[in-house]
Short mmCIF file of C-alpha atoms and ligand atoms in Angstrom, two decimals:
data_model
loop_
_atom_site.label_atom_id
_atom_site.label_comp_id
_atom_site.label_asym_id
_atom_site.label_seq_id
_atom_site.Cartn_x
_atom_site.Cartn_y
_atom_site.Cartn_z
CA MET A 178 0.00 0.00 0.00
CA ASN A 179 1.09 3.55 -0.67
CA ILE A 180 0.64 5.57 2.49
CA ILE A 181 1.12 9.29 3.02
CA VAL A 182 2.06 10.12 6.57
CA ALA A 183 1.57 13.82 7.20
CA ILE A 184 3.26 15.17 10.29
CA GLY A 185 1.80 18.25 11.96
CA GLY A 186 3.59 20.69 14.22
CA GLY A 187 3.16 19.19 17.67
CA ILE A 188 5.57 17.83 20.26
CA ALA A 189 4.12 14.35 19.75
CA ALA A 190 5.62 14.31 16.23
CA TYR A 191 8.52 12.23 17.52
CA LYS A 192 6.13 9.25 17.89
CA THR A 193 5.29 9.45 14.21
CA LEU A 194 8.89 8.59 13.33
CA TRP A 195 8.35 5.21 14.97
CA LEU A 196 5.05 4.85 13.11
CA ILE A 197 6.93 5.31 9.80
CA ARG A 198 9.30 2.56 10.89
CA LEU A 199 6.39 0.23 11.69
CA LEU A 200 4.74 0.94 8.33
CA LYS A 201 7.99 0.20 6.50
CA LYS A 202 8.35 -3.07 8.43
CA GLU A 203 4.95 -4.07 7.03
CA ASN A 204 6.30 -3.35 3.53
CA HIS A 205 4.19 -0.28 2.91
CA GLN A 206 5.54 2.49 0.70
CA VAL A 207 5.63 5.65 2.74
CA LYS A 208 5.87 9.27 1.65
CA VAL A 209 5.93 11.91 4.34
CA ILE A 210 4.57 15.44 4.21
CA LEU A 211 6.05 17.70 6.85
CA THR A 212 4.11 20.86 7.58
CA GLN A 213 6.19 24.00 8.14
CA ASN A 214 5.56 23.80 11.89
CA ALA A 215 6.44 20.10 12.00
CA MET A 216 9.99 20.97 10.97
CA HIS A 217 10.45 22.56 14.42
CA PHE A 218 9.95 19.10 15.93
CA VAL A 219 11.41 16.52 13.53
CA THR A 220 14.04 16.82 10.86
CA VAL A 221 13.87 16.19 7.13
CA THR A 222 16.88 13.89 7.42
CA SER A 223 15.24 11.61 10.00
CA VAL A 224 12.04 11.39 7.98
CA GLU A 225 13.76 10.75 4.66
CA THR A 226 16.00 8.11 6.15
CA LEU A 227 13.13 6.26 7.80
CA SER A 228 10.65 6.54 4.91
CA GLU A 229 13.28 5.94 2.20
CA ASN A 230 11.56 8.62 0.14
CA PRO A 231 12.10 12.33 -0.39
CA VAL A 232 10.14 14.33 2.13
CA CYS A 233 7.52 16.74 0.84
CA VAL A 234 7.54 20.09 2.54
CA ASP A 235 5.80 22.69 0.43
CA LEU A 236 3.73 23.22 -2.68
CA TRP A 237 6.61 24.18 -4.89
CA SER A 238 9.38 21.75 -4.20
CA THR A 239 10.42 18.65 -2.34
CA SER A 240 12.99 19.22 0.35
CA GLU A 241 16.12 20.98 -0.85
CA THR A 242 18.19 18.54 1.14
CA SER A 243 16.62 15.58 -0.59
CA SER A 244 19.06 13.38 -2.38
CA HIS A 245 16.23 11.71 -4.31
CA GLU A 246 14.73 12.66 -7.62
CA ASN A 247 12.97 16.00 -7.88
CA GLU A 248 9.26 16.17 -8.47
CA HIS A 249 7.37 18.70 -10.54
CA ASN A 250 5.51 21.68 -9.22
CA MET A 251 2.23 19.78 -9.53
CA HIS A 252 3.36 17.29 -6.94
CA HIS A 253 0.29 17.82 -4.74
CA ILE A 254 -1.69 16.11 -7.52
CA SER A 255 0.84 13.34 -8.13
CA LEU A 256 1.09 12.73 -4.39
CA ALA A 257 -2.69 12.56 -4.08
CA LYS A 258 -2.86 10.10 -6.99
CA TRP A 259 -0.05 7.99 -5.57
CA ALA A 260 -1.62 7.45 -2.16
CA ASP A 261 -3.96 4.63 -1.12
CA PHE A 262 -4.33 6.00 2.37
CA ILE A 263 -3.45 9.23 4.18
CA VAL A 264 -2.86 9.64 7.89
CA ILE A 265 -2.11 12.91 9.66
CA ALA A 266 -0.26 12.38 12.93
CA PRO A 267 -0.13 14.41 15.03
CA ALA A 268 -3.13 16.41 13.88
CA THR A 269 -3.03 19.72 15.73
CA ALA A 270 -6.04 21.89 16.61
CA ASN A 271 -4.98 24.21 13.80
CA ARG A 272 -4.76 21.38 11.24
CA ILE A 273 -8.15 20.04 12.33
CA SER A 274 -9.60 23.51 11.82
CA LEU A 275 -7.96 23.84 8.37
CA LEU A 276 -9.34 20.44 7.35
CA ALA A 277 -12.83 21.32 8.53
CA GLN A 278 -12.68 24.54 6.45
CA GLY A 279 -11.28 22.77 3.40
CA ASN A 280 -8.34 25.16 3.56
CA CYS A 281 -5.68 24.71 0.87
CA GLN A 282 -3.02 27.12 2.07
CA ASP A 283 -0.25 24.55 2.12
CA LEU A 284 0.87 21.32 0.47
CA LEU A 285 -1.03 19.07 2.89
CA GLY A 286 -4.29 21.00 2.42
CA ASN A 287 -3.94 20.66 -1.35
CA VAL A 288 -3.14 16.95 -1.24
CA ILE A 289 -6.18 16.29 0.96
CA MET A 290 -8.38 18.31 -1.38
CA ALA A 291 -7.12 16.43 -4.43
CA SER A 292 -7.49 13.00 -2.87
CA LYS A 293 -10.39 10.59 -2.63
CA VAL A 294 -8.67 7.90 -0.57
CA PRO A 295 -9.48 7.25 3.09
CA LEU A 296 -8.14 9.91 5.42
CA ALA A 297 -7.38 9.37 9.09
CA ILE A 298 -6.19 11.88 11.64
CA ALA A 299 -4.58 11.23 15.00
CA PRO A 300 -5.24 14.35 17.07
CA ALA A 301 -2.73 15.45 19.68
CA MET A 302 -3.00 18.57 21.79
CA ASN A 303 -3.32 19.90 25.31
CA ARG A 304 -6.48 18.59 27.02
CA GLN A 305 -8.07 22.07 27.28
CA MET A 306 -7.56 22.59 23.58
CA TRP A 307 -9.06 19.18 22.81
CA GLU A 308 -12.12 19.94 24.95
CA ASN A 309 -12.60 23.33 23.31
CA PRO A 310 -16.02 23.45 21.60
CA ALA A 311 -14.44 24.82 18.42
CA VAL A 312 -12.17 21.77 18.15
CA GLN A 313 -15.01 19.41 19.00
CA LYS A 314 -17.24 21.06 16.39
CA ASN A 315 -14.48 20.66 13.78
CA ILE A 316 -14.05 17.01 14.75
CA SER A 317 -17.76 16.37 14.27
CA ILE A 318 -17.60 18.05 10.83
CA LEU A 319 -14.73 15.74 9.88
CA LYS A 320 -16.58 12.67 11.18
CA GLU A 321 -19.55 13.59 9.00
CA ARG A 322 -17.15 13.63 6.05
CA ASN A 323 -16.09 10.15 7.09
CA VAL A 324 -12.61 11.10 8.23
CA GLU A 325 -11.38 8.47 10.69
CA ILE A 326 -10.31 9.87 14.05
CA PHE A 327 -7.60 7.84 15.77
CA GLY A 328 -7.70 8.56 19.50
CA PRO A 329 -6.68 10.76 21.21
CA ALA A 330 -5.61 8.89 24.35
CA ARG A 331 -5.80 10.01 27.98
CA GLY A 332 -2.79 10.39 30.19
CA SER A 333 0.01 12.71 31.16
CA GLN A 334 0.81 15.31 28.55
CA ALA A 335 4.08 16.91 27.47
CA CYS A 336 2.82 20.24 28.88
CA GLY A 337 2.40 18.70 32.35
CA ASP A 338 -1.39 18.39 32.25
CA VAL A 339 -3.19 15.10 32.62
CA GLY A 340 -6.22 14.36 30.45
CA GLU A 341 -7.46 13.51 26.97
CA GLY A 342 -5.39 14.72 24.04
CA ARG A 343 -2.33 12.46 23.88
CA LEU A 344 -1.30 11.10 20.51
CA LEU A 345 -1.92 7.35 20.32
CA GLU A 346 1.19 5.24 20.70
CA PRO A 347 2.77 4.26 17.34
CA GLU A 348 1.69 0.63 17.78
CA GLU A 349 -1.89 1.75 18.43
CA MET A 350 -1.86 3.97 15.33
CA MET A 351 -0.43 1.07 13.36
CA ALA A 352 -3.27 -1.19 14.53
CA GLU A 353 -5.85 1.42 13.48
CA ILE A 354 -4.20 1.88 10.07
CA ASP A 355 -4.12 -1.88 9.62
CA ARG A 356 -7.89 -2.02 9.92
CA TRP A 357 -8.09 0.35 6.96
CA VAL A 358 -5.35 -0.78 4.67
CA ARG A 359 -6.15 -4.43 5.12
CA PRO A 360 -9.74 -4.77 4.03
CA MET A 361 -8.41 -8.27 3.44
CA THR A 362 -9.40 -8.87 7.04
CA PRO A 363 -13.12 -8.95 6.45
CA THR A 364 -15.60 -7.90 9.10
CA PHE A 365 -18.26 -10.37 7.98
CA SER A 366 -18.15 -13.96 6.78
CA HIS A 367 -21.04 -14.60 4.41
CA LEU A 368 -21.97 -12.53 1.40
CA LEU A 369 -24.92 -12.94 -0.91
CA ILE A 370 -24.65 -10.96 -4.12
CA THR A 371 -26.77 -10.61 -7.24
CA ALA A 372 -25.29 -9.70 -10.62
CA GLY A 373 -26.05 -9.56 -14.33
CA SER A 374 -29.37 -8.59 -15.85
CA THR A 375 -32.65 -10.44 -15.60
CA GLN A 376 -34.49 -11.48 -18.75
CA GLU A 377 -38.28 -11.30 -18.81
CA PRO A 378 -39.51 -13.55 -21.64
CA ILE A 379 -42.19 -12.36 -24.01
CA ASP A 380 -42.23 -15.59 -26.02
CA PRO A 381 -39.71 -18.42 -26.55
CA VAL A 382 -37.30 -16.17 -28.45
CA ARG A 383 -37.85 -12.64 -27.15
CA TYR A 384 -37.36 -10.98 -23.82
CA ILE A 385 -37.08 -7.63 -22.03
CA SER A 386 -33.80 -6.91 -20.34
CA ASN A 387 -31.36 -4.26 -19.14
CA SER A 388 -27.87 -3.31 -20.16
CA SER A 389 -25.53 -4.70 -17.55
CA SER A 390 -22.47 -6.85 -18.07
CA GLY A 391 -22.38 -8.17 -14.51
CA ARG A 392 -18.70 -7.26 -14.26
CA MET A 393 -18.97 -5.20 -11.11
CA GLY A 394 -20.74 -8.05 -9.31
CA ILE A 395 -18.11 -10.55 -10.43
CA GLU A 396 -15.28 -8.26 -9.32
CA ILE A 397 -16.86 -7.72 -5.90
CA ALA A 398 -17.57 -11.45 -5.50
CA ASN A 399 -13.99 -12.39 -6.43
CA TYR A 400 -12.41 -9.81 -4.18
CA ALA A 401 -14.66 -10.81 -1.27
CA TYR A 402 -13.67 -14.42 -1.84
CA GLN A 403 -9.95 -13.49 -1.87
CA CYS A 404 -10.51 -11.78 1.48
CA GLY A 405 -11.79 -15.03 2.92
CA ILE A 406 -15.51 -14.33 2.73
CA ASP A 407 -17.91 -17.14 1.80
CA VAL A 408 -19.69 -15.86 -1.30
CA THR A 409 -22.89 -16.91 -3.05
CA LEU A 410 -23.63 -15.30 -6.40
CA VAL A 411 -27.16 -15.31 -7.78
CA TYR A 412 -26.87 -14.19 -11.38
CA ALA A 413 -28.75 -13.78 -14.61
CA ASP A 414 -27.44 -13.49 -18.14
CA ILE A 415 -23.71 -13.03 -17.61
CA ASN A 416 -21.38 -13.65 -20.52
CA PRO A 417 -19.77 -17.12 -20.03
CA LYS A 418 -16.29 -15.64 -20.60
CA LEU A 419 -16.84 -13.27 -17.72
CA LEU A 420 -18.20 -16.08 -15.58
CA ASP A 421 -15.02 -18.05 -16.31
CA GLY A 422 -13.21 -15.43 -14.27
CA LEU A 423 -15.31 -16.14 -11.19
CA ALA A 424 -13.36 -17.94 -8.45
CA SER A 425 -14.36 -21.59 -8.62
CA ASN A 426 -15.23 -21.87 -4.92
CA ILE A 427 -17.88 -19.19 -5.17
CA LYS A 428 -21.30 -20.81 -4.95
CA ARG A 429 -23.39 -19.80 -7.95
CA VAL A 430 -27.09 -19.91 -8.68
CA CYS A 431 -28.21 -19.14 -12.20
CA VAL A 432 -31.66 -17.65 -12.81
CA GLN A 433 -33.37 -15.89 -15.66
CA THR A 434 -36.18 -13.66 -14.38
CA ALA A 435 -36.64 -11.20 -11.52
CA GLN A 436 -39.16 -13.51 -9.87
CA GLN A 437 -36.70 -16.39 -10.01
CA MET A 438 -33.97 -14.15 -8.65
CA LEU A 439 -36.15 -13.17 -5.69
CA VAL A 440 -36.94 -16.81 -4.93
CA ALA A 441 -33.26 -17.78 -5.20
CA VAL A 442 -32.20 -14.91 -2.94
CA GLU A 443 -34.86 -15.70 -0.34
CA ASN A 444 -33.97 -19.39 -0.42
CA GLN A 445 -30.32 -18.62 0.15
CA ILE A 446 -31.08 -16.30 3.06
CA HIS A 447 -33.38 -18.93 4.59
CA GLN A 448 -30.86 -21.70 4.06
CA GLY A 449 -28.09 -19.58 5.57
CA ARG A 450 -30.16 -19.07 8.72
CA VAL A 451 -31.09 -22.75 8.97
CA GLU A 452 -27.44 -23.80 8.60
CA ASN A 453 -26.42 -21.21 11.18
CA LYS A 454 -24.33 -19.43 8.57
CA PRO A 455 -26.50 -16.35 8.06
CA TYR A 456 -25.58 -13.93 5.31
CA GLU A 457 -24.48 -10.77 7.06
CA MET A 458 -24.29 -8.82 3.81
CA PHE A 459 -26.54 -8.67 0.77
CA ILE A 460 -25.31 -6.73 -2.27
CA ALA A 461 -27.88 -6.20 -5.00
CA CYS A 462 -25.70 -5.57 -8.00
CA ALA A 463 -28.02 -7.08 -10.63
CA ALA A 464 -29.92 -4.93 -13.09
CA VAL A 465 -33.39 -6.26 -12.45
CA SER A 466 -36.18 -5.55 -14.92
CA ASP A 467 -38.76 -3.41 -13.20
CA TYR A 468 -41.53 -4.87 -15.40
CA ARG A 469 -42.27 -8.18 -17.13
CA PRO A 470 -44.77 -9.04 -19.85
CA ALA A 471 -48.20 -9.64 -18.32
CA GLN A 472 -48.66 -12.68 -20.57
CA TYR A 473 -46.05 -15.12 -21.77
CA SER A 474 -46.80 -16.49 -25.21
CA GLU A 475 -45.91 -20.19 -25.52
CA GLN A 476 -45.56 -19.70 -29.27
CA LYS A 477 -43.44 -17.15 -31.07
CA ILE A 478 -45.60 -14.06 -31.60
CA LYS A 479 -46.21 -13.50 -35.31
CA LYS A 480 -45.72 -10.21 -37.07
CA THR A 481 -49.03 -8.70 -38.21
CA ASN A 482 -49.88 -6.01 -40.75
CA GLU A 483 -50.58 -3.52 -37.96
CA ASN A 484 -48.09 -0.66 -37.52
CA SER A 485 -48.06 -0.91 -33.79
CA PHE A 486 -47.91 -3.65 -31.23
CA THR A 487 -48.91 -3.24 -27.61
CA LEU A 488 -47.27 -5.27 -24.91
CA GLU A 489 -48.86 -5.14 -21.48
CA LEU A 490 -46.34 -5.14 -18.64
CA MET A 491 -46.69 -5.79 -14.97
CA LYS A 492 -44.46 -4.85 -12.09
CA ASN A 493 -41.74 -7.18 -10.90
CA PRO A 494 -40.94 -7.70 -7.24
CA ASP A 495 -38.25 -5.44 -5.86
CA ILE A 496 -35.68 -7.88 -4.54
CA ILE A 497 -33.58 -5.64 -2.34
CA ARG A 498 -36.66 -3.95 -0.88
CA GLN A 499 -38.12 -7.32 -0.06
CA VAL A 500 -34.90 -8.43 1.67
CA ALA A 501 -34.55 -5.13 3.51
CA LEU A 502 -38.16 -5.30 4.72
CA ASP A 503 -37.64 -8.86 5.89
CA LYS A 504 -34.72 -8.04 8.18
CA LYS A 505 -36.27 -9.82 11.15
CA GLU A 506 -33.00 -10.38 12.91
CA GLY A 507 -31.45 -7.14 11.79
CA LEU A 508 -29.45 -8.94 9.08
CA PRO A 509 -28.25 -8.83 6.40
CA TYR A 510 -26.84 -5.39 5.81
CA CYS A 511 -28.30 -4.36 2.43
CA ALA A 512 -26.25 -2.60 -0.24
CA GLY A 513 -27.73 -1.56 -3.57
CA PHE A 514 -26.68 0.25 -6.69
CA ALA A 515 -28.37 3.07 -8.58
CA LEU A 516 -27.63 3.71 -12.22
CA GLU A 517 -29.15 7.00 -13.23
CA SER A 518 -29.21 9.15 -16.33
CA GLU A 519 -30.22 12.33 -14.45
CA ASN A 520 -30.25 13.74 -10.92
CA LEU A 521 -27.92 10.94 -9.87
CA LEU A 522 -27.55 11.71 -6.20
CA GLN A 523 -31.13 12.84 -5.56
CA ASN A 524 -32.51 9.71 -7.20
CA ALA A 525 -30.03 7.47 -5.42
CA GLU A 526 -30.94 9.00 -2.05
CA LYS A 527 -34.62 8.51 -2.80
CA LYS A 528 -33.99 4.84 -3.63
CA LEU A 529 -31.89 4.32 -0.54
CA LYS A 530 -34.77 5.52 1.62
CA GLU A 531 -37.66 3.96 -0.30
CA LYS A 532 -36.02 0.55 -0.53
CA LYS A 533 -34.77 0.75 3.06
CA MET A 534 -31.23 -0.10 1.99
CA ASP A 535 -28.34 0.50 4.36
CA ILE A 536 -26.10 1.96 1.66
CA ILE A 537 -26.39 2.76 -2.04
CA PHE A 538 -23.67 3.13 -4.67
CA ALA A 539 -24.67 5.66 -7.31
CA ASN A 540 -23.25 5.36 -10.84
CA PRO A 541 -23.83 7.67 -13.78
CA VAL A 542 -25.39 5.84 -16.72
CA ASN A 543 -22.27 6.30 -18.88
CA SER A 544 -20.41 3.88 -16.60
CA ILE A 545 -22.21 0.81 -18.00
CA ASN A 546 -19.60 -0.05 -20.56
CA ALA A 547 -16.86 2.29 -19.45
CA GLN A 548 -13.66 0.99 -17.96
CA LEU A 549 -13.47 4.01 -15.69
CA SER A 550 -16.41 4.19 -13.37
CA SER A 551 -17.06 6.84 -10.80
CA ILE A 552 -19.17 5.90 -7.84
CA THR A 553 -20.70 7.85 -5.00
CA ALA A 554 -21.63 5.87 -1.91
CA LEU A 555 -24.50 7.30 0.13
CA TRP A 556 -25.71 6.21 3.53
CA GLN A 557 -27.37 7.70 6.55
CA VAL A 558 -25.73 8.39 9.89
CA GLY A 559 -28.49 9.43 12.28
CA GLU A 560 -30.38 12.18 10.50
CA ASN A 561 -27.47 13.04 8.21
CA MET A 562 -26.70 11.72 4.76
CA VAL A 563 -23.03 10.82 4.33
CA SER A 564 -21.44 10.46 0.93
CA LYS A 565 -18.13 9.24 -0.37
CA ASP A 566 -16.87 9.49 -3.96
CA PHE A 567 -14.35 7.26 -5.60
CA SER A 568 -13.30 6.40 -9.10
CA TYR A 569 -10.50 4.26 -10.36
CA ASP A 570 -9.39 3.31 -13.82
CA GLU A 571 -10.39 -0.27 -13.26
CA LYS A 572 -13.72 -1.67 -12.13
CA SER A 573 -11.73 -4.15 -10.04
CA GLU A 574 -10.32 -1.23 -8.04
CA ASN A 575 -13.80 0.16 -7.50
CA ALA A 576 -14.94 -3.28 -6.38
CA LYS A 577 -12.19 -3.30 -3.75
CA TYR A 578 -13.26 0.07 -2.53
CA VAL A 579 -16.92 -0.96 -2.41
CA LEU A 580 -16.05 -3.98 -0.29
CA GLN A 581 -13.68 -2.02 1.92
CA LEU A 582 -16.40 0.52 2.64
CA LEU A 583 -18.95 -2.23 3.27
CA CYS A 584 -16.59 -3.92 5.75
CA GLN A 585 -16.19 -0.65 7.61
CA ASN A 586 -19.84 0.29 7.56
CA TYR A 587 -20.95 -3.18 8.56
CA VAL A 588 -18.95 -2.93 11.78
CA LYS A 589 -20.02 0.65 12.45
CA ASN A 590 -23.61 -0.41 12.00
CA LEU A 591 -23.27 -3.26 14.49
CA ARG A 592 -21.65 -0.88 16.95
CA GLU A 593 -24.52 1.57 16.57
CA GLN A 594 -26.97 -1.23 17.21
CA LYS A 595 -24.75 -2.16 20.19
CA THR A 596 -24.60 -5.72 18.87
CA ILE A 597 -20.84 -5.64 19.48
O1 C5P B 198 -34.95 0.78 -9.00
P1 C5P B 198 -33.60 0.46 -9.52
O2 C5P B 198 -33.59 -0.71 -10.45
O3 C5P B 198 -32.84 1.61 -10.09
O4 C5P B 198 -32.80 0.07 -8.18
C1 C5P B 198 -31.51 -0.34 -8.23
C2 C5P B 198 -31.16 -1.24 -7.08
O5 C5P B 198 -32.26 -2.05 -6.68
C3 C5P B 198 -30.09 -2.22 -7.48
O6 C5P B 198 -29.33 -2.49 -6.32
C4 C5P B 198 -30.88 -3.41 -7.96
O7 C5P B 198 -30.11 -4.60 -7.89
C5 C5P B 198 -32.03 -3.41 -7.00
N1 C5P B 198 -33.29 -3.92 -7.56
C6 C5P B 198 -33.85 -5.08 -7.06
N2 C5P B 198 -35.05 -5.53 -7.55
C7 C5P B 198 -35.69 -4.85 -8.52
C8 C5P B 198 -35.13 -3.67 -9.03
C9 C5P B 198 -33.92 -3.25 -8.54
O8 C5P B 198 -33.25 -5.70 -6.19
N3 C5P B 198 -36.84 -5.30 -8.97
#
């Protein structure tokens, strides 16, 4: 993993040197941003030696003392693109305030603004400062934006006070980072996922369907399987070549129509409960036809001399809604997708609420066949709607991010329900 460690100007900065060492021991690539104030506490030489990378100190250059290759003036963008994860430790009251404002006065502010990867901050300050309502307000703003807050810890402080505001110990920060950079350690064990597009037959040779390759579902299923999750895929109409890429130990159930998909999904959920292996997560990735022909013709419908042909349609069951409504035991956590040609986020939010999903991933319609897909995840925290954007060049990367977010949200959800 490529990790940016940003060091703020606080006395606790010395602990972050050990954190860099721990990250390197785990074979992470580390680039360090030192804020101007941080350079009063730790030196460029220590940081470069430990991180084995040139240190980044301001918007216009890497450190003058760096013996490594020079980067261009746009290095806030290249740094943001390079990173898989960013942690700011120590995060001072000033830095927390700058983050809450979206302030871009320095290199770190610009990198954060240009980045979509998970951001964590480890606050460290005097206990009175930490308790200050302004700091607490800024922390709650950052939490709403889904910034992870590591600590702070309680104890004796460098200023002589005793209280909350100590930077976590390097090992504790490392453990927190591990939870993020290793989505490979899944937080749930059984995943049920739908993929592909249902076909609603009109007659033996014709049907109504949607445009969906099923690739996203396959990528998510494969990645979940690699992470050690037991996966069942219920799918309709996926190209056999694509299906060849599905890990062979993934249980698969092939269906054609929306009604069959609902039955298969409900059967799986029931079976999981009976076998004491309940699905904790349901991801509805399939493009399900909203309507099906009211009548199926056993024989191929013949062309007539009329200029028009009317086909009566009736509504299909909504699979994810049905599962979400049936959450007797609070499980599974339900994740859906919304593909929209207009008002993407408004429509996705409406679906999230109407279908009682726990989270929705909104895609613009042009992502169907595109390699690059941008996704916005939306979910509710209390009364507030939280959103997170991400887009990678590969659908497989997006699938990783989807699963990573689901692992995190699944645990947060259990904590909110006080189940753990
Ligand atoms: O309503 P719409 O099809 O846009 O909703 C998208 C989400 O709902 C997807 O997650 C899709 O898999 C799911 N869905 C479903 N059953 C339907 C229609 C959609 O599970 N009948």
